[in-house]
Amino acid sequence: MGPSKSKGRRFPLLPLRGLLVYPSMVLHLDVGREKSVKALEKAMVEDNLILLCSQSEVNIEEPTQEDIFRIGTVANVRQMLKLPNGTIRVLVEGMERAEIIEYTDQEEYYEVIARELPEADNNDPEVSALMRTVLSQFENYINLSKKVTPETLAAVSDIDEPGRLADVITSHLSLKIKDKQEILETIDVRKRLEKLLDILNNEREVLELERKINQRVKKQMEKTQKEYYLREQMKAIQKELGDKEGRAGEVEELRSQLQEMELPEVVHEKIEKEIDRLEKMPASSAEGGVIRNYVDWLLALPWTYTTEDDLDINKAEQVLDEDHYGLEKPKERVLEYLAVQKLVKKMKGPILCLVGPPGVGKTSLARSIARSLERKFVRISLGGVRDEAEIRGHRRTYVGAMPGRIIQGMKTAGSLNPVFLLDEIDKMASDFRGDPSAALLEVLDPEQNNTFSDHFIEIPFDLSQVMFVTTANALHNIPRPLLDRMEVLYIPGYTELEKLQIATRYLLPKQKKEHGLQPEQLELDEEALLKVIREYTRESGVRNLEQQIAALCRKAAKSIVTNESESIAIHADDIKDYLGIPKFRYGMAELEDQVGTVTGLAWTEVGGETLTIEVTVVPGTGKLTLTGKLGDVMKESAQAAFSYTRSKATELGIDPDFHEKLDVHIHIPEGAIPKDGPSAGITIATALISSLTKRHVARDVAMTGEITLRGRVLPIGGLKEKSLAAHRAGYKKILLPKDNERDLRDIPDSVKNDVEFVPVSHMDQVLEHALVEQAGVH
Ligand code: ADP
């Protein structure tokens, strides 16, 4: 122990709670316990000295000897102040360590005999080194703990007594009383410094750990707090904007909708992610709208739903017959197609392409296919589509982006395996915005279309179970690679008799039903229908016919309602009253034989048409002019006809120099562009020769054929359509190239009965049949 061997002296004892006083410390103490107050009073009346010893436990009100540490500090009581609450505040100054030897009184207050333990000087260099280490560790401690001010460090650095240094530093540390007591009890200064160093090291480690934990906790706190804060702010903004529910209701609804749906995993996950994003958007934000739109699309598409196919061929046949008159070939082919599907159990193989003029039932045939298979039906028109994005959609970053028409169609269909009609595939165009036909090729390609990618939808969509059917008016505008994928079924157009059948059996009953008429309420006899077909329509199909019949039904319905009559019968003579004056003249296009005017036949996108060609010659210098919309297309034919005429001039009784003295004007009135330009060759030549010779052309003759410079007649296309057109217009004789003779077997008998077909191989024969000696005499 300490060097002093003092025997000790008597001190009043003040037990301290949760507090420890080192020598050289000056501090205030509030004293309240009665015994303590008495001890203080005792000290004051004697030499102001009192022994301060800490209690081992804070909350013991009446400590016994065992509860009080044996070593404490003798202190000088400097001031005493009675506080209003009865406690006494004293200012004490620690003097020296002391050790209790024995208690002499415990009744009134604690009185002990204690021995003072004065500090020994210690100047050994090891102690100085220790002091320095302790100081620097203390500095670290201050930096870490922030509980001790840097000024304290300055004050502490000035202390040069090692023992005091240890005491003062310890007093600044937040340690347990037990640890502080240990420093107090370590009388040997070097040991005390070492112990303190230990404590400091330990504290530093703890502090560092604490700091790390704090940082982590703080970061987490900051994040959740930030989010919380932002969410609250968002709510406030939404509220401010008058949006009561915000996104919450919407998002919840979408989530529950999602839960109920059976979706491929990728789709499910994507939707979930998008809903999460949506949740964070303020209700009125534009981007929120975009996300919502996207989610709606994903939710609306039939990702997994398929309908069950009915592959009963007999039933299919029945359905097709129920819906359409005639069309034997296409129907037969459709049934074959279905039979193959039934065998291979897969919708692969060529895509049907229905080709024909408007109104011949291409669309409704496709619809029937769907009905017979019990599949859903959807139709999109490709007419005028010139942008790849119309097929494949726009990326979502685009303002107002939408999926392409294919995906839109699939949404409408609502199943993965509809019959999907791509209408007017020949009317697609391509320009700088990309080639829609390339995108379409992917749609139709069975190797790729199970993962069709739409720019908007992003997730690949399976089109492999779709049955695609396409329609076109003409083949020549369909891009080759597309055409290669398709199997073409021609629907050429109807004869008058066929139209009559279609009208009686299909169109009329259908229109009556649509107009709410009972079958017996409207009667339209055959003659009346024929009149409508002949004088109110001129077409290959039956679309206008259907419209006219619809008009009749409307008028009939009206007069039944207003006149309160039971039913109405319309005869041929009444048609005028219902549909107005006839739009077309039935019978011969020309009522009289004419000079220089000849009827040709053209094959156009909308079927066959008659085409009047007029030639006039006037004195001039041999100019050849072509006018009318078709001028350019016919130029070559006109040149050929002109050259032929020159070479035959003498034979035909024409002035051989006519090409120098006369101007020739060929006029071809407007009309649809023929698919086979040169087929007007013999028509132009006939008109020219008629005009030069002033011989009349038989009014009931129509003709078609290409001409060579030497007058040979070359074959043409579309004979059936052309014949139907000529028949429609009432011509009695058709001149056709001999090489087309075999096409005559396709011509319906009803036409053959009315019209004489004359195959010709040379221009001489044409003139023979077309020109008459005298007008009106045949
Ligand atoms: P397209 O698609 O070839 O232009 P649509 O399919 O629109 O022609 O046909 C026009 C109308 O004519 C439809 O109401 C259709 O039902 C009817 N139609 C056409 N051909 C027939 C037919 N052979 N039998 C019965 N109705 C027909």
Coordinates of C-alpha atoms in Angstrom, one line a residue, residues 407-637:
I407 CA -52.4 -7.3 -80.9
Q408 CA -55.5 -5.1 -81.0
G409 CA -57.2 -7.9 -83.0
M410 CA -56.2 -10.5 -80.5
K411 CA -57.7 -8.4 -77.7
T412 CA -60.9 -8.1 -79.6
A413 CA -60.9 -11.8 -80.3
G414 CA -60.4 -12.7 -76.7
S415 CA -59.0 -16.1 -77.4
L416 CA -55.6 -17.4 -78.5
N417 CA -57.0 -19.2 -81.5
P418 CA -59.5 -17.1 -83.4
V419 CA -60.0 -17.0 -87.1
F420 CA -58.2 -13.8 -87.9
L421 CA -59.1 -12.1 -91.2
L422 CA -56.5 -9.8 -92.7
D423 CA -58.6 -7.8 -95.1
E424 CA -57.2 -6.1 -98.2
I425 CA -53.7 -7.4 -97.9
D426 CA -53.1 -6.1 -101.4
K427 CA -53.8 -2.5 -100.3
M428 CA -50.8 -2.2 -98.0
A429 CA -48.2 0.3 -99.0
S430 CA -44.7 0.8 -97.7
D431 CA -42.7 3.9 -97.2
F432 CA -39.9 5.4 -95.2
R433 CA -41.5 4.4 -92.0
G434 CA -40.7 0.8 -92.6
D435 CA -42.3 -2.0 -94.5
P436 CA -45.5 -3.4 -93.0
S437 CA -45.3 -6.4 -95.1
A438 CA -42.1 -7.5 -93.4
A439 CA -43.8 -7.4 -90.1
L440 CA -46.8 -9.2 -91.5
L441 CA -44.5 -11.9 -92.8
E442 CA -43.4 -12.6 -89.2
V443 CA -47.0 -12.7 -88.2
L444 CA -47.8 -15.3 -90.8
D445 CA -44.7 -17.4 -90.4
P446 CA -45.4 -20.5 -88.3
E447 CA -41.8 -20.7 -87.4
Q448 CA -41.7 -17.3 -85.7
N449 CA -45.2 -16.4 -84.8
N450 CA -45.3 -18.2 -81.5
T451 CA -43.2 -15.3 -80.2
F452 CA -44.6 -12.4 -82.0
S453 CA -43.1 -9.2 -80.6
D454 CA -45.2 -6.1 -80.4
H455 CA -43.2 -2.9 -79.6
F456 CA -45.8 -1.8 -77.1
I457 CA -46.6 -5.0 -75.4
E458 CA -42.9 -6.0 -75.2
I459 CA -43.6 -9.5 -74.0
P460 CA -43.7 -12.0 -76.9
F461 CA -47.2 -13.1 -77.8
D462 CA -48.1 -16.5 -79.2
L463 CA -49.9 -16.3 -82.5
S464 CA -49.3 -19.9 -83.5
Q465 CA -52.8 -21.1 -82.9
V466 CA -54.4 -18.3 -84.8
M467 CA -56.0 -19.3 -88.2
F468 CA -55.1 -16.5 -90.5
V469 CA -57.2 -15.8 -93.6
T470 CA -56.4 -13.0 -95.9
T471 CA -58.4 -11.3 -98.7
A472 CA -57.4 -9.3 -101.7
N473 CA -59.0 -7.9 -104.8
A474 CA -56.0 -8.7 -107.0
L475 CA -52.9 -10.7 -106.6
H476 CA -50.4 -8.5 -108.4
N477 CA -50.0 -6.0 -105.5
I478 CA -49.3 -8.6 -102.9
P479 CA -45.6 -8.7 -102.0
R480 CA -44.1 -11.9 -103.3
P481 CA -42.8 -13.3 -100.0
L482 CA -46.3 -12.9 -98.5
L483 CA -47.9 -14.5 -101.5
D484 CA -45.6 -17.5 -101.2
R485 CA -47.1 -18.3 -97.8
M486 CA -50.6 -18.2 -99.0
E487 CA -52.9 -20.5 -100.9
V488 CA -55.0 -18.5 -103.3
L489 CA -58.7 -19.2 -103.7
Y490 CA -60.4 -17.2 -106.4
I491 CA -63.9 -16.0 -106.1
P492 CA -64.6 -14.4 -109.5
G493 CA -67.9 -12.7 -109.2
Y494 CA -71.5 -13.7 -109.8
T495 CA -73.8 -14.0 -112.8
E496 CA -77.2 -12.5 -112.9
L497 CA -78.8 -15.8 -112.1
E498 CA -76.5 -16.4 -109.2
K499 CA -77.2 -13.0 -107.9
L500 CA -80.9 -13.7 -108.1
Q501 CA -80.4 -16.8 -106.1
I502 CA -78.3 -15.1 -103.5
A503 CA -80.8 -12.3 -103.2
T504 CA -83.8 -14.5 -102.8
R505 CA -82.2 -17.1 -100.5
Y506 CA -79.8 -15.0 -98.5
L507 CA -79.9 -11.3 -98.8
L508 CA -83.6 -10.7 -98.7
P509 CA -84.3 -12.9 -95.7
K510 CA -81.3 -11.5 -93.9
Q511 CA -82.4 -7.9 -94.6
K512 CA -86.0 -8.6 -93.6
K513 CA -84.8 -9.9 -90.3
E514 CA -82.5 -7.0 -89.7
H515 CA -85.4 -4.6 -90.4
G516 CA -87.8 -6.4 -88.1
L517 CA -90.0 -7.6 -90.9
Q518 CA -91.7 -10.9 -90.8
P519 CA -91.0 -13.1 -93.9
E520 CA -94.5 -12.7 -95.2
Q521 CA -94.7 -9.0 -94.6
L522 CA -92.6 -8.1 -97.7
E523 CA -92.9 -9.8 -101.0
L524 CA -90.4 -9.1 -103.8
D525 CA -90.9 -11.2 -106.9
E526 CA -88.2 -12.4 -109.1
E527 CA -88.8 -9.8 -111.8
A528 CA -88.5 -7.1 -109.3
L529 CA -85.3 -8.4 -108.0
L530 CA -83.9 -8.8 -111.5
K531 CA -84.8 -5.2 -112.2
V532 CA -82.9 -4.1 -109.1
I533 CA -79.9 -6.3 -110.2
R534 CA -79.9 -4.9 -113.7
E535 CA -80.9 -1.3 -113.3
Y536 CA -79.8 -0.3 -109.9
T537 CA -76.5 -2.1 -109.6
R538 CA -73.6 -2.9 -111.8
E539 CA -71.0 -4.9 -109.9
S540 CA -69.3 -8.3 -109.7
G541 CA -70.4 -8.9 -106.1
V542 CA -73.6 -8.3 -104.3
R543 CA -72.7 -5.5 -102.0
N544 CA -74.7 -2.8 -103.7
L545 CA -77.5 -5.3 -104.3
E546 CA -77.7 -5.9 -100.6
Q547 CA -77.8 -2.2 -99.9
Q548 CA -80.6 -1.7 -102.4
I549 CA -82.5 -4.6 -100.8
A550 CA -81.9 -3.0 -97.4
A551 CA -83.3 0.3 -98.8
L552 CA -86.4 -1.6 -100.0
C553 CA -86.8 -3.2 -96.6
R554 CA -86.5 0.2 -94.9
K555 CA -89.2 1.7 -97.1
A556 CA -91.4 -1.3 -96.7
A557 CA -91.1 -1.2 -93.0
K558 CA -92.0 2.5 -93.0
S559 CA -95.1 2.1 -95.1
I560 CA -96.2 -0.8 -93.1
V561 CA -96.0 1.3 -90.0
T562 CA -97.5 4.5 -91.4
N563 CA -100.2 2.9 -93.4
E564 CA -100.9 0.3 -90.9
S565 CA -101.0 -2.3 -93.7
E566 CA -100.3 -5.9 -92.9
S567 CA -97.8 -6.6 -95.7
I568 CA -96.4 -5.2 -98.8
A569 CA -95.7 -6.7 -102.2
I570 CA -93.3 -5.0 -104.6
H571 CA -93.4 -5.7 -108.3
A572 CA -90.9 -4.7 -111.0
D573 CA -93.0 -1.7 -111.9
D574 CA -93.0 -0.4 -108.3
I575 CA -89.3 -0.4 -107.9
K576 CA -89.0 3.1 -109.3
D577 CA -91.2 4.4 -106.6
Y578 CA -89.0 2.9 -103.9
L579 CA -85.5 3.3 -105.3
G580 CA -85.9 6.3 -107.6
I581 CA -84.9 6.4 -111.3
P582 CA -82.7 3.5 -112.5
K583 CA -79.0 4.2 -112.1
F584 CA -77.9 2.0 -115.0
R585 CA -79.4 1.3 -118.3
Y586 CA -79.9 -2.3 -118.9
G587 CA -79.6 -3.7 -122.4
M588 CA -77.1 -2.3 -124.9
A589 CA -74.7 0.3 -123.7
E590 CA -75.1 2.0 -126.9
L591 CA -78.6 2.3 -128.3
E592 CA -77.4 2.8 -131.9
D593 CA -74.6 1.6 -134.0
Q594 CA -71.9 4.3 -134.0
V595 CA -68.9 5.3 -135.8
G596 CA -65.6 5.4 -133.9
T597 CA -67.0 4.1 -130.6
V598 CA -66.3 0.6 -129.6
T599 CA -67.0 -1.3 -126.4
G600 CA -64.0 -3.1 -124.9
L601 CA -63.8 -5.2 -121.8
A602 CA -61.5 -4.5 -118.9
W603 CA -60.5 -6.6 -116.0
T604 CA -60.1 -4.5 -112.9
E605 CA -59.7 -4.8 -109.2
V606 CA -63.4 -4.7 -108.8
G607 CA -64.1 -7.4 -111.3
G608 CA -65.0 -7.0 -115.0
E609 CA -66.1 -3.8 -116.6
T610 CA -67.1 -2.5 -120.0
L611 CA -65.0 0.2 -121.4
T612 CA -66.0 2.5 -124.2
I613 CA -63.3 3.7 -126.5
E614 CA -63.9 6.7 -128.8
V615 CA -61.8 7.7 -131.7
T616 CA -62.2 10.9 -133.7
V617 CA -60.1 12.0 -136.7
V618 CA -59.8 15.6 -137.8
P619 CA -57.7 17.2 -140.5
G620 CA -54.3 17.9 -139.2
T621 CA -50.7 16.9 -139.4
G622 CA -50.7 13.3 -138.1
K623 CA -50.7 13.8 -134.4
L624 CA -51.8 10.9 -132.2
T625 CA -53.3 12.0 -128.9
L626 CA -54.6 9.9 -126.1
T627 CA -56.8 11.4 -123.4
G628 CA -58.7 10.2 -120.4
K629 CA -57.3 8.7 -117.2
L630 CA -56.2 5.5 -118.9
G631 CA -54.2 7.3 -121.7
D632 CA -50.8 6.2 -120.4
V633 CA -51.7 2.6 -119.8
M634 CA -53.2 2.2 -123.2
K635 CA -50.4 4.0 -125.1
E636 CA -48.7 0.9 -126.3
S637 CA -52.0 -0.7 -127.5

